[in-house]
Amino acid sequence: MAEIVRPIPEITPELRPFFEASKNGQLVVQKCNGCGALRFPPRRLCANCLSRESSWTPVSGEGEVYSFIIMHRVYHPAFATQVPYAVATIKLKEGVRMLSNVIGIDPHAIRCGMPVRVCFEKLNDEVNLPMFRPAADAA
Amino acid sequence: MSLRGKTAIAGLGITKMGKNYAHSNALGFATEALELALADAGLLRSDLDGVLVNPGLTWGSDVMASYTLQQAMGIRNVRLTATTNLGGASAAALVMHAAMAIDAGMASTVACLFADAPLKPPRPNAKGTGGGAAYGFARGLDAAYGLYGANSGYAMVAQRHMHVYGTTSDQLGAIAVAERKWANLNPMAEFHREPLTIEDYRNSRWVAEPLHLYDCCLVSNGAVCVIVTSAERARDLKKPPVYILGMGQGHPGDDPVETLSSGAPMAKQTAFKMAGVELKDIDVVEFYDCYTITVLITLEDYGFCAKGEGGPFVADGRIGPGGSLPVNTGGGQLSAYYMWGMTPLSEGVIQIRGEGGARQVPKHDLCVVSGNGGVLWTHSTLVLGASA
């Protein structure tokens, strides 16, 4: 592994439950207590029903690649050894979409609609970053 | 009570574009473009009573850009001012605000302006001019996932469009090639002297795959100013009036990665209804083109072809010089200059006036101009005409 790690996301108060769950290998998203809509990244206000009450709920971690791009340019030194790599919008089975990486596959073999499953990469003691692998690779 | 033809664009000022370091900041370019526009119209600064500004990225903490410009230019007794940001949809929106204010009697002659200076002069040992850096920021989870740059959002849209409708890279390339051909006819274009073939396009580096380098707009220093006044007054000024026949906006609030659509259908409906025109009446098309995919989706959204058929529609070169539908006749932001919504608007003014030189389209009575901001989030439409 390269010495330079990817940028560590700040554990903001809003994202803390997400990273706490990730540490235990659990993917969670925010759930509106008003209408039940799932959302990620977290927000104070539900754009669907305007409720300010929310909680965090576990999701299956199964979904599909909704869209993706392949990055070739190195904007941060940590990615110098990673390019080309895939950044994807993942549509979870539960319907909510989230940004992530798809790993464990040649990025050029990725297709929209491809089934994927969550996995985690440990960046440090606090951050286990959720990523996705092809679901065909039975975990 | 329609605003159709009640106001007109009477002045246009365009600074030298691109790696232009004549000024050290956006305000400097703004003052130059404003002076050029006044001279073009045959007006004095004392004739202005409105200043509307869409600041680019580098106005920084100057949240009162329009007033800063008024001060810098020593303009007195302004009756209408605003600093506005709808991203690339701003320029057309400024013109709308100007037209509405003029019709309401709140102002008579309004300067609408965009300026930016993201490029820095090359220094020894420095790589590039900073254009990428200006648009290549990321924070939080985006940075952790390696998602950098303004290109990624449109790349996601393009990939999804390819998946859903079978759009190909070569079809996007056809847009880049067509616009470059127009730029080769435009002495103001940054790529005026550089031809582009589909092979060049295919061989250009990936910026964010599926977007090649030539799918992406330029980054430019410079400023553009248009002066809006009443149609009556415009008829007495130096240049032929460019009448504002229709205006509209549309901001759906959906996720364009899902809808693969912009706010154009809404904006077009309002603008075309006001103008009393249909798509078949349009002679020349100036569409916002931050990326090739933006042009393709905008063509679909205005109804030049059905949703999903933008790829085959552009593939045969019909939008280039000599084609049946002239689109982005100055080379657009892909090949001429990146002045956000002022790029399509300025070329629309030039074409309606008949000042296009080698790139002038033969019939230029009606032009549709689009503006687009964010990742297909905001949209504005103007219908410009040679007669009211």
Short mmCIF file of C-alpha atoms in Angstrom, two decimals:
data_model
loop_
_atom_site.label_atom_id
_atom_site.label_comp_id
_atom_site.label_asym_id
_atom_site.label_seq_id
_atom_site.Cartn_x
_atom_site.Cartn_y
_atom_site.Cartn_z
CA MET A 1 0.00 0.00 0.00
CA ALA A 2 1.10 3.54 -0.69
CA GLU A 3 2.19 5.60 2.31
CA ILE A 4 -0.04 8.50 1.37
CA VAL A 5 -3.59 7.80 2.46
CA ARG A 6 -6.59 9.28 0.81
CA PRO A 7 -8.02 12.46 2.32
CA ILE A 8 -9.61 11.51 5.63
CA PRO A 9 -13.14 12.88 5.71
CA GLU A 10 -13.85 15.06 8.70
CA ILE A 11 -16.11 13.35 11.22
CA THR A 12 -18.63 16.13 11.47
CA PRO A 13 -21.42 15.85 14.05
CA GLU A 14 -23.79 15.18 11.16
CA LEU A 15 -21.69 12.27 9.84
CA ARG A 16 -20.64 10.77 13.19
CA PRO A 17 -23.37 8.08 13.29
CA PHE A 18 -22.41 7.06 9.76
CA PHE A 19 -18.76 6.57 10.69
CA GLU A 20 -19.61 4.89 14.02
CA ALA A 21 -21.69 2.31 12.16
CA SER A 22 -19.03 1.91 9.47
CA LYS A 23 -16.48 1.02 12.14
CA ASN A 24 -18.64 -2.00 12.92
CA GLY A 25 -19.05 -2.91 9.29
CA GLN A 26 -22.59 -1.58 9.09
CA LEU A 27 -23.85 0.75 6.38
CA VAL A 28 -26.44 3.24 7.60
CA VAL A 29 -28.31 6.11 5.98
CA GLN A 30 -30.44 8.87 7.39
CA LYS A 31 -34.18 8.28 7.69
CA CYS A 32 -36.76 11.01 7.98
CA ASN A 33 -38.96 10.45 11.04
CA GLY A 34 -41.73 12.38 9.35
CA CYS A 35 -42.22 10.56 6.05
CA GLY A 36 -39.74 7.71 6.25
CA ALA A 37 -37.74 8.85 3.22
CA LEU A 38 -34.12 7.71 3.20
CA ARG A 39 -31.37 10.16 2.36
CA PHE A 40 -27.62 10.49 2.13
CA PRO A 41 -25.56 12.54 2.72
CA PRO A 42 -27.31 13.68 5.92
CA ARG A 43 -29.30 16.89 6.09
CA ARG A 44 -31.19 18.63 8.86
CA LEU A 45 -34.33 19.14 6.82
CA CYS A 46 -36.30 16.58 4.82
CA ALA A 47 -36.80 18.08 1.35
CA ASN A 48 -39.81 15.78 0.91
CA CYS A 49 -41.93 16.60 4.00
CA LEU A 50 -39.87 19.37 5.70
CA SER A 51 -39.58 17.42 8.94
CA ARG A 52 -36.46 18.22 10.99
CA GLU A 53 -36.63 14.93 12.88
CA SER A 54 -34.46 12.11 11.63
CA SER A 55 -32.70 8.95 12.71
CA TRP A 56 -30.18 6.53 11.23
CA THR A 57 -31.19 3.19 9.86
CA PRO A 58 -29.18 0.18 8.67
CA VAL A 59 -29.45 -0.71 4.99
CA SER A 60 -28.62 -3.93 3.22
CA GLY A 61 -25.47 -2.68 1.54
CA GLU A 62 -26.74 -4.27 -1.67
CA GLY A 63 -27.47 -2.22 -4.71
CA GLU A 64 -26.48 -1.43 -8.26
CA VAL A 65 -24.23 0.97 -10.08
CA TYR A 66 -26.53 3.81 -11.12
CA SER A 67 -23.85 5.77 -12.93
CA PHE A 68 -20.08 6.00 -12.68
CA ILE A 69 -17.07 7.83 -13.96
CA ILE A 70 -13.46 6.79 -14.30
CA MET A 71 -10.94 9.24 -12.93
CA HIS A 72 -7.64 9.47 -14.77
CA ARG A 73 -6.29 12.71 -13.40
CA VAL A 74 -4.49 12.81 -10.06
CA TYR A 75 -5.91 15.68 -8.00
CA HIS A 76 -4.58 14.32 -4.70
CA PRO A 77 -1.32 12.36 -4.34
CA ALA A 78 -3.08 9.47 -2.62
CA PHE A 79 -4.76 8.61 -5.90
CA ALA A 80 -1.53 8.57 -7.94
CA THR A 81 -1.32 4.80 -7.49
CA GLN A 82 -5.09 4.33 -7.92
CA VAL A 83 -5.75 5.87 -11.33
CA PRO A 84 -7.71 4.91 -13.25
CA TYR A 85 -10.34 4.39 -10.54
CA ALA A 86 -14.11 4.42 -10.53
CA VAL A 87 -16.31 6.86 -8.63
CA ALA A 88 -19.90 5.71 -8.74
CA THR A 89 -23.39 6.66 -7.75
CA ILE A 90 -24.73 3.52 -6.08
CA LYS A 91 -28.47 2.96 -5.94
CA LEU A 92 -29.15 0.83 -2.88
CA LYS A 93 -31.91 -1.78 -2.84
CA GLU A 94 -33.74 0.53 -0.46
CA GLY A 95 -33.86 3.18 -3.21
CA VAL A 96 -31.46 5.77 -1.79
CA ARG A 97 -28.43 6.73 -3.88
CA MET A 98 -24.96 7.38 -2.51
CA LEU A 99 -21.55 8.27 -3.87
CA SER A 100 -18.78 5.72 -3.47
CA ASN A 101 -15.99 3.82 -5.19
CA VAL A 102 -16.40 0.51 -6.99
CA ILE A 103 -13.31 -1.61 -6.36
CA GLY A 104 -12.17 -5.15 -7.07
CA ILE A 105 -12.91 -4.87 -10.79
CA ASP A 106 -11.28 -3.31 -13.82
CA PRO A 107 -13.09 0.04 -13.95
CA HIS A 108 -13.70 -0.44 -17.66
CA ALA A 109 -15.67 -3.60 -16.90
CA ILE A 110 -18.14 -1.69 -14.72
CA ARG A 111 -21.61 -1.18 -16.21
CA CYS A 112 -24.62 0.82 -15.11
CA GLY A 113 -27.05 -1.59 -13.49
CA MET A 114 -24.30 -3.90 -12.26
CA PRO A 115 -25.14 -5.44 -8.84
CA VAL A 116 -22.73 -4.43 -6.09
CA ARG A 117 -22.29 -5.02 -2.37
CA VAL A 118 -20.74 -2.80 0.30
CA CYS A 119 -17.28 -3.41 1.71
CA PHE A 120 -15.11 -1.23 3.95
CA GLU A 121 -11.60 0.17 3.73
CA LYS A 122 -9.95 1.16 6.98
CA LEU A 123 -8.31 4.57 6.63
CA ASN A 124 -7.49 4.97 10.34
CA ASP A 125 -8.93 3.96 13.72
CA GLU A 126 -11.89 6.28 13.25
CA VAL A 127 -12.73 5.93 9.60
CA ASN A 128 -13.81 2.75 7.85
CA LEU A 129 -14.78 4.04 4.42
CA PRO A 130 -17.69 2.22 2.75
CA MET A 131 -16.99 1.13 -0.82
CA PHE A 132 -18.63 -1.33 -3.18
CA ARG A 133 -17.53 -4.50 -4.95
CA PRO A 134 -19.29 -6.52 -7.64
CA ALA A 135 -21.95 -8.62 -5.90
CA ALA A 136 -20.72 -11.59 -7.91
CA ASP A 137 -17.66 -11.66 -5.61
CA ALA A 138 -19.47 -13.49 -2.81
CA ALA A 139 -18.39 -11.82 0.42
CA MET B 1 -48.92 43.14 -21.43
CA SER B 2 -46.34 40.88 -23.04
CA LEU B 3 -42.75 42.07 -22.90
CA ARG B 4 -42.23 40.83 -26.45
CA GLY B 5 -39.99 43.23 -28.33
CA LYS B 6 -40.26 46.02 -25.76
CA THR B 7 -36.56 45.97 -24.99
CA ALA B 8 -33.41 45.30 -26.94
CA ILE B 9 -29.72 44.66 -26.54
CA ALA B 10 -28.00 47.79 -27.82
CA GLY B 11 -24.39 47.25 -26.82
CA LEU B 12 -21.92 44.40 -26.64
CA GLY B 13 -18.42 44.45 -25.16
CA ILE B 14 -16.08 41.47 -25.28
CA THR B 15 -12.52 41.63 -23.97
CA LYS B 16 -9.73 39.54 -25.42
CA MET B 17 -10.32 36.03 -24.15
CA GLY B 18 -8.36 33.20 -22.63
CA LYS B 19 -4.81 33.55 -21.38
CA ASN B 20 -5.26 37.28 -21.14
CA TYR B 21 -3.36 38.87 -18.26
CA ALA B 22 -4.07 42.51 -19.12
CA HIS B 23 -5.83 42.78 -15.76
CA SER B 24 -4.92 41.12 -12.49
CA ASN B 25 -8.50 40.52 -11.39
CA ALA B 26 -12.07 40.10 -12.56
CA LEU B 27 -12.98 43.71 -11.80
CA GLY B 28 -10.31 44.90 -14.20
CA PHE B 29 -11.77 42.85 -17.03
CA ALA B 30 -15.26 44.02 -16.04
CA THR B 31 -14.35 47.69 -16.44
CA GLU B 32 -12.85 47.02 -19.87
CA ALA B 33 -15.90 45.08 -21.12
CA LEU B 34 -18.24 47.80 -19.85
CA GLU B 35 -16.28 50.49 -21.68
CA LEU B 36 -16.31 48.38 -24.85
CA ALA B 37 -20.08 47.87 -24.61
CA LEU B 38 -20.73 51.58 -24.11
CA ALA B 39 -18.59 52.44 -27.14
CA ASP B 40 -20.32 49.74 -29.18
CA ALA B 41 -23.72 51.23 -28.36
CA GLY B 42 -22.60 54.82 -28.69
CA LEU B 43 -23.51 55.51 -25.07
CA LEU B 44 -21.75 57.25 -22.21
CA ARG B 45 -21.48 55.89 -18.69
CA SER B 46 -23.77 58.71 -17.61
CA ASP B 47 -26.48 57.07 -19.75
CA LEU B 48 -26.44 53.98 -17.54
CA ASP B 49 -28.84 53.73 -14.65
CA GLY B 50 -28.61 49.98 -14.07
CA VAL B 51 -25.71 47.64 -13.33
CA LEU B 52 -26.29 43.89 -13.03
CA VAL B 53 -23.37 41.53 -12.47
CA ASN B 54 -22.90 37.80 -12.47
CA PRO B 55 -19.51 37.39 -10.82
CA GLY B 56 -17.36 34.45 -11.84
CA LEU B 57 -15.39 32.34 -9.39
CA THR B 58 -12.67 34.86 -8.69
CA TRP B 59 -14.64 37.83 -7.37
CA GLY B 60 -14.09 36.00 -4.09
CA SER B 61 -15.49 37.71 -1.03
CA ASP B 62 -16.83 40.68 -3.02
CA VAL B 63 -20.48 39.90 -2.44
CA MET B 64 -21.52 43.31 -3.80
CA ALA B 65 -19.83 42.95 -7.17
CA SER B 66 -22.29 45.17 -9.04
CA TYR B 67 -21.73 48.05 -6.63
CA THR B 68 -17.96 47.55 -6.74
CA LEU B 69 -18.16 47.87 -10.51
CA GLN B 70 -20.33 50.99 -10.26
CA GLN B 71 -17.75 52.58 -7.95
CA ALA B 72 -14.82 51.54 -10.09
CA MET B 73 -16.43 53.07 -13.17
CA GLY B 74 -17.56 56.21 -11.37
CA ILE B 75 -21.18 55.68 -12.37
CA ARG B 76 -23.57 57.99 -10.51
CA ASN B 77 -27.26 57.71 -9.70
CA VAL B 78 -27.88 54.07 -10.50
CA ARG B 79 -31.50 53.07 -10.06
CA LEU B 80 -31.12 49.29 -10.41
CA THR B 81 -28.29 47.08 -9.21
CA ALA B 82 -27.91 43.39 -8.35
CA THR B 83 -25.30 40.70 -8.06
CA THR B 84 -26.86 37.49 -9.25
CA ASN B 85 -25.81 33.88 -9.37
CA LEU B 86 -27.65 31.09 -11.17
CA GLY B 87 -24.33 29.76 -12.46
CA GLY B 88 -24.29 29.64 -16.24
CA ALA B 89 -27.97 30.57 -16.40
CA SER B 90 -27.18 34.00 -14.97
CA ALA B 91 -26.37 36.00 -18.08
CA ALA B 92 -29.77 35.48 -19.68
CA ALA B 93 -31.39 36.01 -16.27
CA LEU B 94 -29.65 39.40 -15.93
CA VAL B 95 -31.09 40.39 -19.28
CA MET B 96 -34.55 39.32 -18.10
CA HIS B 97 -34.24 41.39 -14.93
CA ALA B 98 -33.07 44.35 -16.98
CA ALA B 99 -35.94 44.01 -19.47
CA MET B 100 -38.55 43.71 -16.72
CA ALA B 101 -37.15 46.71 -14.84
CA ILE B 102 -37.04 48.83 -17.99
CA ASP B 103 -40.61 47.92 -18.84
CA ALA B 104 -41.66 48.75 -15.28
CA GLY B 105 -40.05 52.17 -15.52
CA MET B 106 -37.47 51.39 -12.86
CA ALA B 107 -34.45 51.87 -15.12
CA SER B 108 -33.78 52.90 -18.71
CA THR B 109 -30.36 51.57 -19.69
CA VAL B 110 -28.87 48.58 -17.91
CA ALA B 111 -25.42 47.02 -18.19
CA CYS B 112 -25.40 43.23 -17.68
CA LEU B 113 -21.97 41.81 -17.12
CA PHE B 114 -19.91 38.71 -16.42
CA ALA B 115 -16.21 38.77 -15.60
CA ASP B 116 -13.72 36.25 -14.30
CA ALA B 117 -9.97 35.82 -14.00
CA PRO B 118 -9.24 32.24 -12.93
CA LEU B 119 -6.02 31.97 -14.96
CA LYS B 120 -2.76 33.30 -13.55
CA PRO B 121 0.27 34.21 -15.67
CA PRO B 122 2.73 31.33 -16.01
CA ARG B 123 5.52 31.43 -13.42
CA PRO B 124 8.86 29.66 -13.60
CA ASN B 125 8.56 26.05 -12.36
CA ALA B 126 4.79 26.28 -12.20
CA LYS B 127 2.68 23.76 -14.07
CA GLY B 128 -0.13 25.23 -16.11
CA THR B 129 -2.06 28.39 -15.45
CA GLY B 130 -4.32 27.28 -12.62
CA GLY B 131 -7.48 26.76 -14.66
CA GLY B 132 -7.84 23.22 -13.35
CA ALA B 133 -7.12 24.28 -9.79
CA ALA B 134 -9.85 26.91 -9.91
CA TYR B 135 -12.43 24.27 -10.74
CA GLY B 136 -10.84 21.23 -9.08
CA PHE B 137 -11.75 21.40 -5.41
CA ALA B 138 -13.30 18.72 -3.22
CA ARG B 139 -14.00 18.20 0.45
CA GLY B 140 -15.29 15.59 2.84
CA LEU B 141 -16.56 12.34 1.39
CA ASP B 142 -16.14 13.57 -2.19
CA ALA B 143 -12.42 14.00 -1.58
CA ALA B 144 -12.16 10.63 0.19
CA TYR B 145 -13.73 8.93 -2.82
CA GLY B 146 -11.46 10.82 -5.18
CA LEU B 147 -14.25 12.86 -6.76
CA TYR B 148 -12.65 16.11 -7.84
CA GLY B 149 -13.47 18.82 -10.31
CA ALA B 150 -16.55 20.28 -11.89
CA ASN B 151 -16.37 17.63 -14.60
CA SER B 152 -17.61 14.72 -12.51
CA GLY B 153 -21.29 15.67 -12.32
CA TYR B 154 -21.64 15.95 -16.07
CA ALA B 155 -19.59 12.80 -16.56
CA MET B 156 -22.12 10.93 -14.39
CA VAL B 157 -24.95 12.33 -16.52
CA ALA B 158 -23.14 11.39 -19.74
CA GLN B 159 -22.47 7.82 -18.57
CA ARG B 160 -26.11 7.36 -17.60
CA HIS B 161 -27.29 8.86 -20.91
CA MET B 162 -25.06 6.37 -22.70
CA HIS B 163 -26.51 3.51 -20.65
CA VAL B 164 -30.16 4.47 -21.05
CA TYR B 165 -30.15 5.72 -24.66
CA GLY B 166 -27.07 4.16 -26.21
CA THR B 167 -25.36 7.50 -26.79
CA THR B 168 -21.74 7.02 -27.87
CA SER B 169 -18.49 8.84 -27.27
CA ASP B 170 -18.17 9.54 -31.00
CA GLN B 171 -21.57 11.25 -30.95
CA LEU B 172 -20.38 13.55 -28.18
CA GLY B 173 -17.21 13.99 -30.24
CA ALA B 174 -19.31 15.13 -33.21
CA ILE B 175 -20.44 18.10 -31.10
CA ALA B 176 -16.85 18.98 -30.19
CA VAL B 177 -15.77 18.73 -33.84
CA ALA B 178 -18.71 20.82 -35.10
CA GLU B 179 -18.08 23.58 -32.58
CA ARG B 180 -14.39 23.60 -33.41
CA LYS B 181 -15.24 24.11 -37.08
CA TRP B 182 -17.27 27.15 -36.06
CA ALA B 183 -14.37 28.37 -33.90
CA ASN B 184 -12.03 28.05 -36.86
CA LEU B 185 -14.20 30.72 -38.50
CA ASN B 186 -14.20 32.99 -35.44
CA PRO B 187 -11.09 35.16 -34.96
CA MET B 188 -12.07 35.78 -31.30
CA ALA B 189 -12.04 32.05 -30.50
CA GLU B 190 -9.22 30.68 -28.40
CA PHE B 191 -9.03 27.66 -30.72
CA HIS B 192 -9.41 29.73 -33.89
CA ARG B 193 -6.26 28.35 -35.49
CA GLU B 194 -6.45 24.76 -34.26
CA PRO B 195 -8.55 22.27 -36.21
CA LEU B 196 -10.03 19.24 -34.45
CA THR B 197 -10.83 15.88 -36.05
CA ILE B 198 -12.80 13.04 -34.53
CA GLU B 199 -9.47 11.17 -34.28
CA ASP B 200 -8.00 14.07 -32.28
CA TYR B 201 -11.06 13.88 -30.07
CA ARG B 202 -10.75 10.13 -29.53
CA ASN B 203 -7.04 10.49 -28.78
CA SER B 204 -7.47 13.35 -26.32
CA ARG B 205 -6.93 12.44 -22.68
CA TRP B 206 -9.74 11.46 -20.38
CA VAL B 207 -10.72 14.19 -17.98
CA ALA B 208 -13.40 12.17 -16.21
CA GLU B 209 -14.27 9.19 -18.38
CA PRO B 210 -16.59 9.10 -20.35
CA LEU B 211 -15.60 12.74 -20.92
CA HIS B 212 -12.53 13.43 -23.03
CA LEU B 213 -10.59 16.68 -22.81
CA TYR B 214 -12.50 18.03 -25.81
CA ASP B 215 -15.86 17.28 -24.19
CA CYS B 216 -15.03 19.99 -21.67
CA CYS B 217 -15.15 23.76 -21.88
CA LEU B 218 -12.19 26.06 -21.76
CA VAL B 219 -11.28 28.12 -18.72
CA SER B 220 -10.90 31.78 -19.69
CA ASN B 221 -9.95 35.15 -18.34
CA GLY B 222 -12.06 38.00 -19.62
CA ALA B 223 -15.41 39.75 -19.42
CA VAL B 224 -18.51 40.28 -21.54
CA CYS B 225 -21.03 43.08 -21.14
CA VAL B 226 -24.35 43.64 -22.88
CA ILE B 227 -26.40 46.81 -22.56
CA VAL B 228 -30.18 46.49 -22.46
CA THR B 229 -32.47 49.44 -23.13
CA SER B 230 -35.96 50.11 -24.45
CA ALA B 231 -36.61 49.11 -28.05
CA GLU B 232 -37.42 52.74 -28.82
CA ARG B 233 -34.13 54.02 -27.53
CA ALA B 234 -32.18 51.16 -29.11
CA ARG B 235 -33.42 52.21 -32.55
CA ASP B 236 -31.66 55.57 -32.10
CA LEU B 237 -28.31 54.04 -31.15
CA LYS B 238 -25.29 53.02 -33.18
CA LYS B 239 -25.93 49.32 -33.71
CA PRO B 240 -28.97 47.46 -35.04
CA PRO B 241 -31.20 46.59 -32.07
CA VAL B 242 -31.27 42.96 -31.00
CA TYR B 243 -34.83 42.68 -29.79
CA ILE B 244 -35.66 40.60 -26.74
CA LEU B 245 -38.73 38.73 -27.89
CA GLY B 246 -39.05 36.00 -25.30
CA MET B 247 -37.68 35.18 -21.86
CA GLY B 248 -38.12 32.25 -19.50
CA GLN B 249 -36.53 30.22 -16.76
CA GLY B 250 -36.85 26.65 -15.50
CA HIS B 251 -35.31 25.07 -12.42
CA PRO B 252 -36.96 21.68 -11.85
CA GLY B 253 -35.16 20.74 -8.61
CA ASP B 254 -34.78 17.11 -9.69
CA ASP B 255 -31.60 15.08 -9.97
CA PRO B 256 -30.49 15.32 -13.62
CA VAL B 257 -28.48 12.08 -13.32
CA GLU B 258 -31.89 10.47 -12.98
CA THR B 259 -33.99 12.64 -15.31
CA LEU B 260 -31.25 13.14 -17.95
CA SER B 261 -32.97 16.45 -18.54
CA SER B 262 -32.54 20.14 -17.78
CA GLY B 263 -34.95 22.95 -16.97
CA ALA B 264 -35.12 23.80 -20.67
CA PRO B 265 -38.63 22.43 -21.32
CA MET B 266 -40.06 24.82 -18.69
CA ALA B 267 -37.93 27.80 -19.70
CA LYS B 268 -38.59 27.29 -23.40
CA GLN B 269 -42.35 27.11 -22.90
CA THR B 270 -42.42 30.51 -21.20
CA ALA B 271 -39.99 32.15 -23.61
CA PHE B 272 -41.44 30.79 -26.85
CA LYS B 273 -44.98 31.63 -25.76
CA MET B 274 -43.94 35.21 -25.04
CA ALA B 275 -42.11 35.46 -28.35
CA GLY B 276 -44.93 33.80 -30.27
CA VAL B 277 -42.50 31.52 -32.05
CA GLU B 278 -42.09 27.82 -32.65
CA LEU B 279 -38.98 25.74 -32.94
CA LYS B 280 -39.17 25.64 -36.74
CA ASP B 281 -38.95 29.45 -36.84
CA ILE B 282 -35.51 29.50 -35.19
CA ASP B 283 -32.61 30.35 -37.53
CA VAL B 284 -29.65 30.03 -35.20
CA VAL B 285 -29.12 28.27 -31.90
CA GLU B 286 -26.72 29.38 -29.15
CA PHE B 287 -26.80 26.78 -26.38
CA TYR B 288 -24.88 26.69 -23.16
CA ASP B 289 -22.08 24.19 -23.67
CA CYS B 290 -20.00 23.61 -20.57
CA TYR B 291 -19.74 20.05 -21.93
CA THR B 292 -20.74 18.29 -25.13
CA ILE B 293 -23.37 16.32 -23.20
CA THR B 294 -24.97 19.62 -22.14
CA VAL B 295 -25.52 20.54 -25.81
CA LEU B 296 -26.90 17.09 -26.60
CA ILE B 297 -29.38 17.12 -23.72
CA THR B 298 -30.38 20.73 -24.42
CA LEU B 299 -31.12 19.90 -28.07
CA GLU B 300 -33.40 17.11 -26.82
CA ASP B 301 -35.03 19.29 -24.18
CA TYR B 302 -35.93 22.04 -26.67
CA GLY B 303 -37.45 19.41 -28.92
CA PHE B 304 -35.06 19.54 -31.86
CA CYS B 305 -35.13 15.75 -31.49
CA ALA B 306 -36.84 13.31 -29.14
CA LYS B 307 -35.43 12.57 -25.69
CA GLY B 308 -32.63 10.06 -26.10
CA GLU B 309 -32.09 10.77 -29.80
CA GLY B 310 -29.57 13.56 -29.34
CA GLY B 311 -26.68 11.28 -30.26
CA PRO B 312 -27.86 10.26 -33.74
CA PHE B 313 -29.17 13.83 -34.24
CA VAL B 314 -25.73 15.43 -33.95
CA ALA B 315 -23.70 12.57 -35.43
CA ASP B 316 -23.96 13.65 -39.06
CA GLY B 317 -22.50 17.11 -38.51
CA ARG B 318 -25.79 18.94 -38.99
CA ILE B 319 -24.98 21.43 -36.19
CA GLY B 320 -21.67 22.52 -37.76
CA PRO B 321 -20.93 25.04 -40.52
CA GLY B 322 -22.99 24.23 -43.61
CA GLY B 323 -25.32 21.97 -41.62
CA SER B 324 -29.08 22.32 -41.43
CA LEU B 325 -29.13 23.59 -37.81
CA PRO B 326 -26.38 26.07 -36.90
CA VAL B 327 -25.54 25.58 -33.21
CA ASN B 328 -22.93 27.55 -31.24
CA THR B 329 -21.71 29.41 -34.26
CA GLY B 330 -18.79 31.10 -32.52
CA GLY B 331 -17.32 27.85 -31.25
CA GLY B 332 -19.04 28.06 -27.89
CA GLN B 333 -17.39 27.48 -24.57
CA LEU B 334 -15.80 24.32 -25.91
CA SER B 335 -13.70 26.12 -28.50
CA ALA B 336 -14.12 29.90 -28.28
CA TYR B 337 -14.27 31.24 -24.73
CA TYR B 338 -15.73 30.30 -21.37
CA MET B 339 -17.72 33.27 -20.13
CA TRP B 340 -20.53 31.20 -18.60
CA GLY B 341 -23.91 32.32 -20.01
CA MET B 342 -22.36 35.30 -21.75
CA THR B 343 -20.75 33.03 -24.34
CA PRO B 344 -24.00 31.92 -26.03
CA LEU B 345 -25.61 35.33 -25.43
CA SER B 346 -22.77 37.31 -27.01
CA GLU B 347 -22.73 35.08 -30.09
CA GLY B 348 -26.51 35.41 -30.38
CA VAL B 349 -26.16 39.20 -30.45
CA ILE B 350 -23.41 38.98 -33.09
CA GLN B 351 -25.45 36.65 -35.31
CA ILE B 352 -28.69 38.66 -35.12
CA ARG B 353 -26.76 41.81 -36.00
CA GLY B 354 -25.12 40.04 -38.93
CA GLU B 355 -21.64 40.76 -37.60
CA GLY B 356 -20.47 37.14 -37.75
CA GLY B 357 -18.07 37.53 -40.67
CA ALA B 358 -16.95 34.15 -42.02
CA ARG B 359 -19.23 32.35 -39.57
CA GLN B 360 -22.33 34.46 -40.18
CA VAL B 361 -25.37 32.29 -40.86
CA PRO B 362 -27.27 33.45 -43.95
CA LYS B 363 -30.69 33.75 -42.29
CA HIS B 364 -30.47 35.33 -38.85
CA ASP B 365 -33.85 36.76 -37.92
CA LEU B 366 -34.47 34.60 -34.87
CA CYS B 367 -32.04 33.15 -32.36
CA VAL B 368 -32.58 31.05 -29.26
CA VAL B 369 -30.05 31.46 -26.45
CA SER B 370 -29.82 29.15 -23.46
CA GLY B 371 -28.12 29.44 -20.11
CA ASN B 372 -27.51 26.53 -17.78
CA GLY B 373 -26.09 26.41 -14.27
CA GLY B 374 -24.72 23.78 -11.93
CA VAL B 375 -25.19 20.25 -13.23
CA LEU B 376 -28.28 20.96 -15.36
CA TRP B 377 -29.86 22.57 -12.28
CA THR B 378 -30.80 26.04 -13.52
CA HIS B 379 -31.92 27.04 -17.00
CA SER B 380 -32.73 30.27 -18.77
CA THR B 381 -33.97 30.97 -22.29
CA LEU B 382 -33.91 34.09 -24.44
CA VAL B 383 -35.45 34.48 -27.87
CA LEU B 384 -33.65 37.25 -29.74
CA GLY B 385 -34.85 38.80 -32.98
CA ALA B 386 -33.76 41.21 -35.68
CA SER B 387 -37.19 42.83 -35.70
CA ALA B 388 -39.67 43.51 -32.94
#
